[in-house]
Structures are given as C-alpha cells and as structure tokens.
Amino acid sequence: MKLGATIFGRYYAADSPVHRMDPRAKLIVALIYMVSAVLAVDMVGVAILAVFTLIAIRASHIPLREVYNSIKPLLFILIFTIILNVFTVNEGTVYWHWGTFTISSGGFRHAVIFTLRVGLMLFGASLLTLTTTTLELTDGIESLLAPLSRIGFPSHEIAMMTSIALRFLPTFLDEGIKIKRAQESRGATFDEGSIIQRTKMLVPLLSPLFASAFRHADELSMAMESRCYHGSEGRTKTHALKMGRNDYIAFAIISVMVILLIIVRLQITGDVGHPA
Amino acid sequence: MPIVFEHVSYDYNYVSPKEKKRGSKQTDGDTNTSAQALRTPQALNDICIEIPDGQFVGIIGHTGSGKSTLIQHINGLLQPTEGRVIVEGLDLAERANRRLVRKHVGIAFQYPEYQLFATTVEEDVSFGPRNLGLDSAEVDRRVRNALERVGLEYDLVAAKSPFHLSGGQQRRVALAGILAMEPKTLVLDEPMAGLDPKGRADTLALVHRLHAEGLTVVMVSHSMEDVAENAERVLVLEHGTIAMDGKPDEVFSHAEELREMGLGIPQATKFQNLLAKKGFEFKEPVHTLDDLANAIALKLGKRTKEEYLAKAAQVSAEQNETAQADPEAQKNFKNYSAFDALTLEAGEVS
C-alpha cells in the first residue's frame, strides 16, 4: 500500500546504546550533526561526515538497508540537488552553456559533494526517528523548550499537540483508506483522469476526513478533561529524563567530529579561500 | 449470476513481485512489525463459496476473523493473493472488471454515514450515478428513487446538508447513495451498529424490503438474532476460513462450537435451552422469536401445529391488507405476526 509509506521511517525497536540515549541528548547531538554538516565542503569533510554517520548507524544496531529505506521517499531532494548543482555552478572547465545554465567540471564536483552531504544529513535525521519513539521525542523537545516557558512560550502544549498529532497519523491513514474504498465502491476513481478531475475527487476524500478529525478532537478533548487534564502546571512525569554514560560518550564523539570538520574547513579556507 | 470465490486467500503482508521490484517500503513488514503480523496473520485462507442470485447471506465471526476482508473482495476493493473471485461473470483479477463490478455490487461499510461529503443530500446521493457517467435526467430519477427506497422524502431532505440530519437519517442517506448505483447485490457491514432501536428496526426492515425486491444481500452482523431472523444462509468465519456454512437452523444448533469461537446463539435459542433445563422441552430447535412463540403455543396444547400455522397465515394476510395502507405497520408486522396471533387467540379463549 503506497499510503502506508511514512517519511523518515517508523521507530525501529532494538536494544542499542543509541536507543538507550536520553532523547534530549539525541536531539542535541542530531542538531549539532546537522549544523556541522554544513562545514563539510570538500571530499575530506564529506568523508569525515560519512565515517561518523556510519559509526552512529553501526552503534544503533539498525541494518543500513533499513535506514536507506526510511529516506527513500526523500530521494527526489537528492536528485534535485544534483540537477541544480550540475546546471548552475560555473567553475573549472565549461563543457556546455545556454543562458545562465552551464555544465562545468566544477558543477559535477559540487553535485557530488552536496548530494553526499544532504544524503548523509538525511541519514542522520532518520536515525533519530528510527531509534526514538515519538513519545520520547516529544518528551525531549518539551524538556529542551522548558526554559522558554518562563517567558510565556507554551512548550508543554506544543509538545502535547505534537504527540497527539503523531498519535493520530495512523488513525487518519486507516480512515482515509476506508473512506477511499467507500467512495470507490460508489464508482469513484482516484488514479485516473485529468488533473482537474483528480483534484475534484479530493473533496469526497478530504471532506469526510476533516469531519472525522473534528469528531476525534471533540471526543479526545472530552476524555482528557474528564481526567482533569489542565496543561503543564504542576504536572509531573512518570519517566523522568536522565542523562547517562551513553549520552556523554555521544557528546564526546560528536565533538571530535565537529573539531575535525573545523580543522579541515580552516585548511581549505587558509589555502584557497574557497566559497561556502 | 452468482458470486463465486475460488480458493481465495488474502495476506495483508503479501508483496506482489511487481511491488517488490519497485522496492516498496513494505519490506520492513517482515523485520520490525511483528506486532502487525500478529494482528493480521493471514486474513483469508482458501475460501470457496458460491452465493446464488437473490440469496440473503449472513456472515458472523468474531472481530478479526476476516469478515471485512472477505466482503471487500466482492467488488474488487481487495484482490486475492491466491485464487479467483468471479462476480456477474467477471473475473475480478482484471482491473477493468473491477470497475465494472462496482455497478453491480454496492458495499455499505460500517458507519456508512462517515463517508458523506457533499453540501446537500441530493449531491451526495447522486455521486455514484454521476461517476457512472449517466445523463442528468437518469441521475435525478435514481436519486429520487433511492431516497424513496430508504424512506426519506425527496422534497424534505434533498436540499439539506447531510450533516444537519439525525444519525439514523444520515445512515439512510448513505445507504441511498449506494442504492443509487442500482446494484444487484448489496453488501452490508454491521448496518445497524450504533443505531437506536427504532433506527435498527427501520434499517432491518429496509434491508428486508430490498431483499424482497430481488437483491442479493450479504450482511455482516454481530447480532445473532438479526442473522437468525433474516438470513437464508449463514457463513461463520474463524481465522480467515469458513468454519460453518448452512441454514440458520443448522448453524445455530452448534451452540458449543459457536461459543468456542467467541460467538453466541440467538436469544430465542438460549431461552429454549433454559426452558429445557427446567423440564419444558420442544421437539424442534428454535432460533427466532417467531419459532419460539409457535413452539410455546404448540406445547401449551392450544392448537395442533397445522391449525396454528393456518391461523397465523390468516392473521398475516389480514395484517398485510391493513398494512398496504399503512407502511409503518408493514415494517413491523413480520416479526410480530406470531405474537399477535397468540394474543388474538388468548382473546378468543377468554
């Protein structure tokens, strides 16, 4: 079922050091990873990034194939990166040009580096969602945003809304399939006809789905209120988050990676003043 | 033309070779979603059935026994991973046939009112006929006809928003939307779920009327009474296989097996068994209220069976006459004719 494919994969249950990490540590490490990936602007930088990504995947006990599967829906981004780089970068030997579009040796080099970089970033991000349950994830986000709630930022509410939204995704997927089949039983076709016809066919699909979303929201809010839910004030946690050895090791490893990347980057800038 | 299932198996986790080549994400089904595998082991397993035209088939089975999966094969919403489904002479393995068969087979899913989408009842009911590409005069005729069949007045509801109607009325609009396709077979998944007693009675009477008009009816239900009272044939599903297939009398005589499958027997049969324990036994098995009333009257020795049946028929005929003028009474008379007969008799005696 095509509808069943989820972007960035679902939680992959395993018992690994990465799975056991504190979600806050994982979020911070992932964030550092993403930001520092920007530092990798040449082959050496990309290689360092790749090595550390592979170490992380190995440590998570998730088969490489599974990680690849989880980013597959996003491959078009990579293809887009390749095309953009090949046609727009004008450096080195120029093979062909038409207006602003040029194909040059520099373009190919850029295409390879940028594609690998974006690909590795996707790998890193999907590793986060593969090893962390949505509950842990929202818990971590809430905890990280908690300081902001002093200045009136609704961190708990945002975390709660996120986890509810994530919780209901499969429900709506199921209902969407059911509604689609019901309308198909009445002779509707969703994969044929012109764009206009297909767009029109969204109404019989989406309108009952929205109605159902409102129904669920209504019932859920009633159920939450009847159990005295009143937001974050004075609310405690069953599973308090706690940093441990794994988390400090992860911080150490990511620090090494960042330092290496900075060194490599400084050398490049020192040598030729390469643009970012 | 009958509905034929030839050795139909269906597996939720099955990936067709074509999809596999495309590298579908389904592959993770066998690695990390063992919970999902537990939930749907193999939804259908070697199902062979033939449903002749005009039959009223009841399907029972506990949750997850494959009822919903089975009915979705009847109009090609799901395709068997093994075996064939042939409806109206069309092999549903062909894509084009699956489109065609939806003209002939209407499916009402559980809570069909949740599929309503249009701003007016008229628009919603006409969705099916318009999909068939009919001209506007024919669409209009079908909409009026369908609403009339479900007992709604066109002039009163056509311009209303379906969301402003009551739950029972919404369901009837949804059923009208299916009847507007003018199917020869009507498949209903729990058509009475979540309705109040009047809504249930109305819906059941509607299904009955449609069957009387010649439609083949396949009804999934958790209510043993509804199945016993209405169906001519009962299919019992268990772990994706047909555990029993027969007349209601035959099926409901296997009380013990049914209980082991997490199913029950009709109240009337339970009552018969309770009476038997107290030493008040009938000769024949009883499955409907009608049978029960007959059996009790017989046992009390008020009449011989033949006399009783003749009287009941006479009462029915009389009621039928009065019912012609009063459709409301017509809906109800069938189930209660025997009781009325008893009451009448009591009146005569006293």
XYZ file of C-alpha atoms in Angstrom:
626
model
C 0.000 0.000 0.000
C 1.579 3.225 -1.108
C -0.340 5.144 1.524
C 1.417 3.136 4.187
C 4.881 4.509 3.427
C 5.909 7.012 6.043
C 8.581 9.611 5.570
C 11.652 9.145 7.765
C 10.570 5.698 8.792
C 8.976 4.472 11.936
C 10.529 3.515 15.199
C 12.804 0.528 14.785
C 12.757 -1.454 18.005
C 16.192 -2.633 19.131
C 18.300 -2.547 22.247
C 21.327 -0.443 21.385
C 23.378 2.310 23.007
C 21.726 4.784 20.657
C 18.232 3.593 21.581
C 19.066 3.928 25.249
C 20.271 7.512 24.959
C 18.354 10.311 26.596
C 16.104 11.807 23.893
C 17.346 15.286 24.804
C 20.928 14.238 24.199
C 19.907 12.622 20.939
C 18.114 15.764 19.801
C 21.087 17.974 20.664
C 23.577 15.627 19.022
C 21.387 15.402 15.912
C 21.119 19.175 15.808
C 24.893 19.606 16.135
C 25.342 16.973 13.440
C 23.029 18.768 11.032
C 24.591 22.183 11.611
C 28.157 20.931 11.418
C 27.418 19.053 8.195
C 27.449 22.484 6.563
C 31.162 22.616 7.343
C 31.878 19.724 5.008
C 32.593 21.438 1.723
C 35.133 19.126 0.183
C 35.752 15.421 -0.191
C 37.704 15.139 3.060
C 34.923 16.844 5.014
C 32.277 14.614 3.452
C 34.401 11.576 4.218
C 34.654 12.554 7.886
C 30.889 13.058 7.984
C 30.344 9.667 6.349
C 32.628 7.862 8.797
C 30.848 9.303 11.810
C 27.417 8.640 10.332
C 28.369 5.006 9.756
C 29.671 4.737 13.324
C 26.327 6.037 14.594
C 24.340 3.639 12.401
C 26.534 0.732 13.486
C 26.054 1.679 17.140
C 22.285 1.780 16.678
C 22.131 -1.891 15.560
C 19.862 -0.904 12.678
C 20.640 -2.510 9.308
C 21.947 0.043 6.822
C 19.252 -1.101 4.415
C 16.541 -0.105 6.850
C 17.987 3.379 7.254
C 18.192 3.708 3.489
C 14.571 2.574 3.138
C 13.450 5.242 5.536
C 14.914 8.077 3.482
C 13.887 6.649 0.147
C 10.749 8.798 -0.130
C 13.063 11.815 0.014
C 15.408 10.730 -2.759
C 13.873 13.341 -5.039
C 15.570 16.016 -2.911
C 18.928 14.459 -3.727
C 18.104 14.272 -7.414
C 17.047 17.908 -7.301
C 20.360 18.808 -5.618
C 22.298 17.036 -8.350
C 20.410 18.755 -11.163
C 20.659 22.179 -9.529
C 24.398 21.875 -8.989
C 25.247 20.434 -12.370
C 23.388 23.156 -14.237
C 24.038 26.250 -12.162
C 27.604 26.051 -10.900
C 30.066 27.649 -13.305
C 33.578 26.636 -12.339
C 36.593 24.999 -13.942
C 36.232 23.692 -17.483
C 32.928 24.630 -19.094
C 31.540 21.888 -21.337
C 28.241 23.451 -22.412
C 26.252 26.548 -21.689
C 22.885 28.041 -22.559
C 21.994 31.366 -20.986
C 22.623 31.066 -17.273
C 22.771 27.292 -17.466
C 26.205 25.816 -17.731
C 27.665 22.371 -17.361
C 31.174 22.514 -15.964
C 33.651 20.284 -14.178
C 33.142 22.350 -11.009
C 29.431 21.693 -11.286
C 29.956 17.943 -11.204
C 32.304 18.233 -8.250
C 29.769 20.347 -6.370
C 26.960 17.971 -7.289
C 28.812 15.016 -5.809
C 29.792 16.802 -2.587
C 26.450 18.465 -1.954
C 24.459 15.344 -2.738
C 26.546 13.239 -0.391
C 26.241 15.908 2.265
C 22.466 16.204 2.012
C 22.180 12.422 1.834
C 24.221 11.998 4.998
C 22.160 14.656 6.759
C 19.016 12.713 5.883
C 20.640 9.559 7.206
C 21.433 11.298 10.480
C 17.946 12.715 10.829
C 16.249 9.410 10.090
C 18.499 7.696 12.626
C 16.978 9.985 15.227
C 13.404 8.963 14.397
C 14.335 5.302 13.921
C 15.839 4.995 17.383
C 13.455 7.246 19.325
C 9.771 6.649 19.949
C 7.553 9.605 19.244
C 6.706 9.803 22.932
C 10.384 10.091 23.888
C 10.919 12.591 21.137
C 8.153 14.948 22.227
C 9.209 14.487 25.831
C 12.726 15.528 24.877
C 11.522 18.511 22.878
C 9.306 19.607 25.731
C 12.160 19.347 28.190
C 14.529 21.267 25.930
C 11.985 24.018 25.362
C 11.009 24.177 29.038
C 13.231 27.172 29.862
C 11.284 29.162 27.272
C 8.027 28.604 29.128
C 9.221 31.169 31.702
C 8.778 33.857 29.103
C 5.334 32.519 28.194
C 6.261 30.084 25.448
C 3.756 27.168 25.575
C 6.382 24.409 25.441
C 4.273 21.756 27.143
C 1.248 22.493 24.981
C 3.310 22.330 21.822
C 4.809 19.015 22.893
C 1.346 17.675 23.721
C -0.079 18.811 20.394
C 2.825 17.252 18.543
C 2.426 13.918 20.287
C -1.334 13.916 19.706
C -0.816 14.731 16.048
C 1.703 11.910 15.712
C -0.564 9.536 17.606
C -3.437 10.187 15.209
C -1.494 9.892 11.970
C -2.038 6.121 11.650
C -5.672 6.542 12.682
C -6.291 9.036 9.901
C -4.382 6.885 7.482
C -6.714 3.979 8.283
C -9.782 6.159 7.992
C -8.525 7.673 4.784
C -8.178 4.213 3.280
C -11.662 3.293 4.456
C -13.217 6.452 3.011
C -11.347 5.942 -0.239
C -12.719 2.414 -0.520
C -16.234 3.552 0.324
C -16.122 6.153 -2.446
C -14.522 3.676 -4.835
C -17.457 1.385 -4.139
C -19.607 4.194 -5.479
C -17.663 4.205 -8.715
C -15.140 6.898 -7.843
C -11.680 6.688 -9.378
C -8.754 8.475 -7.820
C -5.937 7.485 -10.123
C -7.430 8.310 -13.500
C -8.458 11.368 -15.457
C -7.120 14.882 -15.838
C -5.560 16.921 -13.053
C -8.810 18.856 -12.651
C -10.849 15.675 -12.322
C -8.412 14.284 -9.798
C -8.443 17.485 -7.790
C -12.239 17.412 -7.753
C -12.075 13.871 -6.406
C -10.238 15.137 -3.336
C -13.465 16.569 -1.957
C -15.205 13.204 -1.369
C -11.964 12.047 0.243
C -10.924 15.010 2.355
C -14.277 16.331 3.499
C -15.230 13.160 5.433
C -11.654 13.001 6.729
C -11.902 16.511 8.138
C -15.270 15.699 9.659
C -13.676 12.690 11.310
C -10.730 14.785 12.562
C -13.115 17.178 14.256
C -15.057 14.287 15.734
C -11.868 12.794 17.155
C -10.711 16.152 18.511
C -14.034 16.620 20.229
C -14.015 13.182 21.811
C -10.369 13.384 22.830
C -10.709 16.777 24.497
C -13.717 15.482 26.392
C -11.786 12.408 27.519
C -8.773 14.494 28.562
C -10.868 16.950 30.518
C -12.775 14.224 32.277
C -9.397 13.004 33.514
C -8.619 16.501 34.820
C -6.007 17.417 32.232
C -5.284 21.116 32.597
C -1.977 21.711 30.851
C 1.531 21.729 32.207
C 1.076 23.441 35.570
C 2.095 21.145 38.407
C 2.310 18.133 36.111
C 4.967 15.543 36.895
C 6.400 12.774 34.731
C 6.276 9.019 35.148
C 9.567 8.610 33.343
C 11.850 11.471 34.290
C 14.587 12.036 31.743
C 18.119 11.441 32.933
C 21.431 11.776 31.125
C 23.834 8.862 31.427
C 27.136 7.449 30.251
C 25.908 6.800 26.713
C 24.915 10.416 26.360
C 28.308 11.748 27.428
C 30.050 9.368 25.045
C 27.812 10.606 22.227
C 28.630 14.207 23.076
C 32.331 13.364 23.070
C 32.121 11.670 19.681
C 30.156 14.471 18.057
C 32.636 16.999 19.493
C 35.513 15.133 17.872
C 33.646 15.176 14.591
C 32.955 18.909 14.790
C 36.591 19.663 15.662
C 37.841 17.547 12.749
C 35.442 19.256 10.386
C 36.530 22.686 11.591
C 40.203 21.821 11.140
C 39.614 20.572 7.599
C 37.498 23.576 6.811
C 40.109 26.035 8.142
C 42.778 24.438 5.998
C 40.706 24.839 2.872
C 39.885 28.451 3.637
C 43.510 29.078 4.508
C 44.739 27.588 1.231
C 42.444 28.900 -1.455
C 39.667 30.899 0.202
C 37.041 28.510 -1.103
C 33.493 29.896 -1.103
C 30.950 28.036 1.033
C -25.118 -14.518 -11.983
C -23.724 -15.905 -8.764
C -20.830 -14.590 -6.723
C -18.065 -17.164 -6.758
C -14.976 -17.400 -4.585
C -12.493 -19.988 -5.843
C -9.835 -20.906 -3.280
C -9.402 -17.292 -2.268
C -6.553 -16.449 0.102
C -5.546 -12.988 1.137
C -2.450 -11.981 3.036
C -2.057 -8.436 4.358
C 1.722 -8.633 4.386
C 1.965 -10.042 0.910
C 4.066 -8.020 -1.508
C 3.454 -8.696 -5.177
C 6.606 -9.350 -7.203
C 5.976 -6.128 -9.122
C 5.919 -4.053 -5.957
C 8.966 -5.792 -4.641
C 10.883 -4.816 -7.729
C 9.920 -1.215 -7.198
C 11.484 -1.630 -3.770
C 8.335 -0.810 -1.863
C 8.676 0.062 1.792
C 6.562 -2.981 2.594
C 9.793 -4.885 3.067
C 10.086 -3.598 6.604
C 6.917 -5.547 7.348
C 8.907 -8.694 7.924
C 11.589 -7.133 10.092
C 10.228 -4.762 12.672
C 6.461 -5.036 12.733
C 5.915 -8.409 14.268
C 3.060 -6.868 16.249
C 1.325 -6.098 12.982
C 1.929 -9.618 11.786
C 0.267 -10.930 14.918
C -2.736 -8.763 14.287
C -3.256 -9.947 10.729
C -1.663 -13.365 10.281
C -3.371 -14.380 7.098
C -6.623 -12.584 6.653
C -8.281 -15.166 4.393
C -7.342 -18.747 3.806
C -8.662 -20.865 0.953
C -12.209 -19.552 0.855
C -14.566 -21.365 -1.538
C -18.110 -20.088 -1.631
C -20.844 -19.521 -4.158
C -23.671 -17.108 -3.475
C -26.591 -17.545 -5.889
C -28.738 -14.613 -7.012
C -31.280 -13.339 -4.535
C -29.886 -15.113 -1.516
C -29.770 -13.420 1.885
C -26.450 -14.394 3.440
C -25.478 -13.531 6.983
C -21.795 -13.524 7.902
C -20.799 -13.940 11.520
C -17.418 -14.255 13.165
C -15.598 -12.535 15.985
C -13.513 -9.391 15.479
C -10.523 -10.095 13.246
C -11.919 -13.292 11.764
C -11.737 -11.825 8.263
C -15.331 -10.702 7.663
C -14.434 -7.221 6.458
C -11.620 -8.565 4.315
C -13.964 -11.097 2.746
C -16.638 -8.591 1.768
C -14.094 -6.205 0.255
C -13.245 -8.931 -2.237
C -16.796 -8.957 -3.581
C -16.344 -5.697 -5.501
C -12.616 -5.912 -6.011
C -11.503 -3.383 -3.399
C -9.078 -6.068 -2.343
C -7.655 -8.641 -4.692
C -6.888 -12.142 -3.541
C -3.229 -13.060 -3.265
C -4.295 -16.523 -4.366
C -7.458 -17.786 -6.040
C -10.151 -16.029 -8.032
C -13.288 -14.028 -7.383
C -15.930 -14.062 -10.101
C -18.929 -11.760 -9.838
C -21.528 -11.327 -12.581
C -19.324 -13.491 -14.749
C -16.463 -11.007 -14.396
C -13.095 -12.190 -13.167
C -12.008 -9.518 -10.702
C -8.341 -10.127 -11.406
C -8.859 -7.759 -14.359
C -8.663 -4.105 -13.498
C -11.397 -3.125 -15.939
C -13.721 -5.741 -14.467
C -13.208 -4.342 -11.001
C -14.503 -1.007 -12.253
C -17.469 -2.681 -13.929
C -18.453 -4.816 -10.984
C -18.986 -1.781 -8.768
C -22.142 -1.073 -10.770
C -23.490 -4.426 -9.655
C -22.250 -4.687 -6.104
C -22.885 -1.954 -3.557
C -20.972 -2.071 -0.293
C -22.077 -0.229 2.822
C -19.195 -0.147 5.264
C -19.589 0.169 8.991
C -20.923 3.615 9.851
C -21.526 4.480 6.196
C -22.607 7.995 7.220
C -18.940 8.804 7.816
C -18.405 8.784 4.068
C -20.911 11.615 3.456
C -19.127 14.607 1.990
C -21.350 16.816 -0.128
C -23.082 20.031 0.836
C -26.537 18.666 0.053
C -28.175 15.261 0.318
C -29.068 15.418 -3.373
C -25.429 15.949 -4.347
C -24.187 13.176 -2.117
C -26.667 10.564 -3.296
C -26.013 11.498 -6.925
C -22.236 10.941 -6.508
C -22.425 7.282 -7.538
C -24.676 7.710 -10.588
C -22.586 10.673 -11.762
C -19.465 8.527 -11.503
C -21.211 6.071 -13.804
C -21.470 8.880 -16.352
C -25.270 8.833 -16.581
C -27.209 11.778 -18.011
C -28.790 14.227 -15.616
C -32.366 13.021 -16.093
C -31.343 9.470 -15.195
C -29.240 10.687 -12.262
C -32.215 12.638 -10.961
C -34.541 9.649 -11.353
C -32.125 7.429 -9.456
C -31.629 9.916 -6.649
C -35.384 10.291 -6.148
C -35.870 6.568 -6.356
C -33.038 5.783 -3.919
C -34.242 8.286 -1.336
C -37.747 6.902 -1.631
C -36.460 3.361 -1.160
C -34.750 4.257 2.112
C -37.895 6.012 3.297
C -36.819 9.638 3.013
C -38.885 12.269 1.271
C -37.016 13.864 -1.571
C -38.625 17.269 -1.176
C -37.852 17.398 2.527
C -34.211 16.310 2.541
C -32.737 16.828 -0.937
C -31.584 20.414 -0.363
C -30.455 19.878 3.219
C -26.888 19.363 4.333
C -26.418 15.700 5.275
C -24.535 16.830 8.368
C -27.654 18.514 9.735
C -29.695 15.310 9.739
C -30.049 12.903 12.643
C -27.725 9.893 12.886
C -30.344 7.463 11.633
C -31.265 9.730 8.735
C -27.605 10.193 7.833
C -27.235 6.456 7.614
C -30.250 6.227 5.342
C -28.806 8.934 3.102
C -25.552 6.984 2.941
C -27.457 3.819 2.036
C -29.388 5.769 -0.591
C -26.025 6.824 -2.024
C -25.230 3.158 -2.516
C -28.688 2.180 -3.792
C -28.499 4.984 -6.358
C -25.919 2.817 -8.123
C -28.829 0.355 -8.536
C -26.733 -2.655 -7.559
C -27.927 -6.240 -7.859
C -26.034 -7.197 -4.737
C -25.960 -5.250 -1.521
C -23.179 -5.929 0.960
C -23.664 -4.504 4.431
C -21.070 -4.418 7.186
C -22.851 -4.081 10.521
C -25.622 -1.920 9.087
C -27.344 -1.500 12.455
C -24.287 -0.602 14.546
C -24.758 2.433 16.748
C -28.441 2.971 15.937
C -31.275 3.300 18.424
C -33.991 0.587 18.484
C -36.186 2.411 16.002
C -33.247 3.039 13.709
C -32.334 -0.638 13.914
C -35.869 -1.748 13.130
C -36.122 0.701 10.227
C -32.800 -0.358 8.763
C -33.589 -4.043 9.133
C -36.980 -3.532 7.509
C -35.261 -1.656 4.677
C -32.809 -4.491 4.119
C -35.720 -6.880 4.139
C -37.609 -4.873 1.560
C -34.566 -4.714 -0.685
C -34.144 -8.460 -0.463
C -37.814 -8.909 -1.276
C -37.257 -6.735 -4.366
C -34.802 -9.384 -5.544
C -31.440 -8.063 -4.387
C -28.783 -10.451 -3.215
C -27.940 -9.372 0.327
C -24.751 -10.143 2.217
C -24.933 -8.878 5.773
C -22.137 -8.948 8.340
C -23.533 -8.760 11.847
C -22.635 -9.343 15.460
C -26.294 -9.820 16.303
C -27.172 -13.497 16.166
C -30.857 -12.560 16.331
C -30.669 -10.361 13.241
C -28.908 -13.115 11.357
C -31.247 -15.864 12.572
C -34.357 -13.850 11.742
C -33.306 -12.681 8.316
C -30.647 -14.736 6.656
C -31.385 -17.758 4.500
C -27.815 -18.880 4.857
C -25.175 -18.250 7.490
C -21.415 -18.205 6.962
C -19.290 -18.488 10.082
C -15.773 -17.136 9.728
C -12.949 -18.157 12.011
C -9.266 -17.306 11.466
C -9.935 -16.452 7.839
C -11.595 -19.735 6.973
C -15.225 -20.739 6.597
C -15.921 -22.663 9.795
C -19.590 -23.294 9.050
C -21.863 -22.722 6.102
C -25.526 -23.580 6.209
C -29.088 -22.656 7.018
C -29.522 -20.696 10.290
C -31.166 -23.754 11.857
C -28.147 -25.920 11.128
C -25.562 -23.377 12.164
C -27.213 -22.332 15.398
C -27.663 -25.905 16.504
C -23.880 -25.976 17.067
C -24.085 -23.810 20.182
C -20.956 -25.229 21.774
C -18.702 -24.684 18.748
C -20.038 -21.187 18.275
C -19.284 -20.346 21.879
C -15.739 -21.607 21.490
C -15.316 -19.189 18.576
C -16.387 -16.310 20.780
C -19.800 -16.188 19.165
C -23.230 -16.767 20.617
C -26.614 -18.154 19.770
C -29.859 -16.212 19.336
C -31.777 -15.233 22.473
C -34.687 -17.432 21.418
C -32.415 -20.478 21.346
C -30.950 -19.548 24.723
C -34.462 -19.285 26.103
C -35.321 -22.681 24.671
C -32.263 -24.179 26.359
C -33.166 -22.579 29.685
C -36.703 -23.924 29.453
C -35.322 -27.350 28.609
C -33.231 -27.313 31.770
C -36.407 -26.720 33.710
C -38.059 -29.660 32.048
C -40.038 -27.796 29.400
C -38.726 -29.152 26.123
C -39.681 -28.544 22.499
C -39.231 -31.096 19.799
C -37.715 -28.781 17.241
C -34.845 -26.317 17.625
C -35.916 -22.712 17.888
C -33.911 -19.742 16.586
C -36.277 -16.847 16.082
C -38.881 -15.206 18.260
C -41.461 -16.362 15.751
C -40.406 -20.008 16.144
C -40.309 -19.597 19.898
C -43.855 -18.270 20.067
C -45.027 -21.075 17.771
C -43.318 -23.718 19.839
C -44.684 -22.416 23.129
C -48.212 -22.188 21.791
C -47.916 -25.686 20.428
C -46.508 -27.016 23.665
C -49.264 -25.423 25.689
C -51.577 -27.511 23.553
C -53.697 -24.616 22.427
C -53.756 -25.936 18.900
C -52.175 -28.544 16.716
C -49.336 -27.323 14.599
C -51.369 -27.314 11.395
C -54.201 -25.377 12.920
C -51.814 -22.928 14.402
C -49.990 -22.322 11.139
C -53.253 -21.812 9.301
C -54.358 -19.271 11.863
C -51.029 -17.462 11.736
C -51.213 -17.291 7.945
C -54.725 -15.877 8.142
C -53.671 -13.220 10.621
C -50.715 -12.343 8.442
C -52.924 -11.966 5.411
C -55.321 -9.685 7.280
C -52.477 -7.597 8.562
C -50.995 -7.453 5.129
C -54.213 -5.898 3.859
C -54.246 -3.211 6.509
C -50.524 -2.755 6.097
C -50.950 -1.849 2.424
C -52.462 1.423 3.578
C -50.032 1.924 6.432
C -46.380 1.400 5.526
C -45.307 1.969 9.128
C -47.220 -1.113 10.231
C -45.923 -3.083 7.281
C -42.395 -2.720 8.540
C -43.179 -4.281 11.835
C -45.755 -6.893 11.138
C -43.429 -9.620 10.008
C -41.624 -10.072 13.285
C -44.639 -9.878 15.468
C -47.277 -11.744 13.495
C -46.936 -14.818 15.644
C -47.233 -12.871 18.874
C -50.269 -11.105 17.564
C -51.736 -14.443 16.663
C -51.199 -15.634 20.192
C -52.751 -12.519 21.623
C -55.737 -12.907 19.357
C -56.116 -16.448 20.446
C -55.921 -15.507 24.085
C -58.703 -13.037 23.398
C -60.824 -15.743 21.804
C -60.294 -18.091 24.729
C -61.253 -15.550 27.340
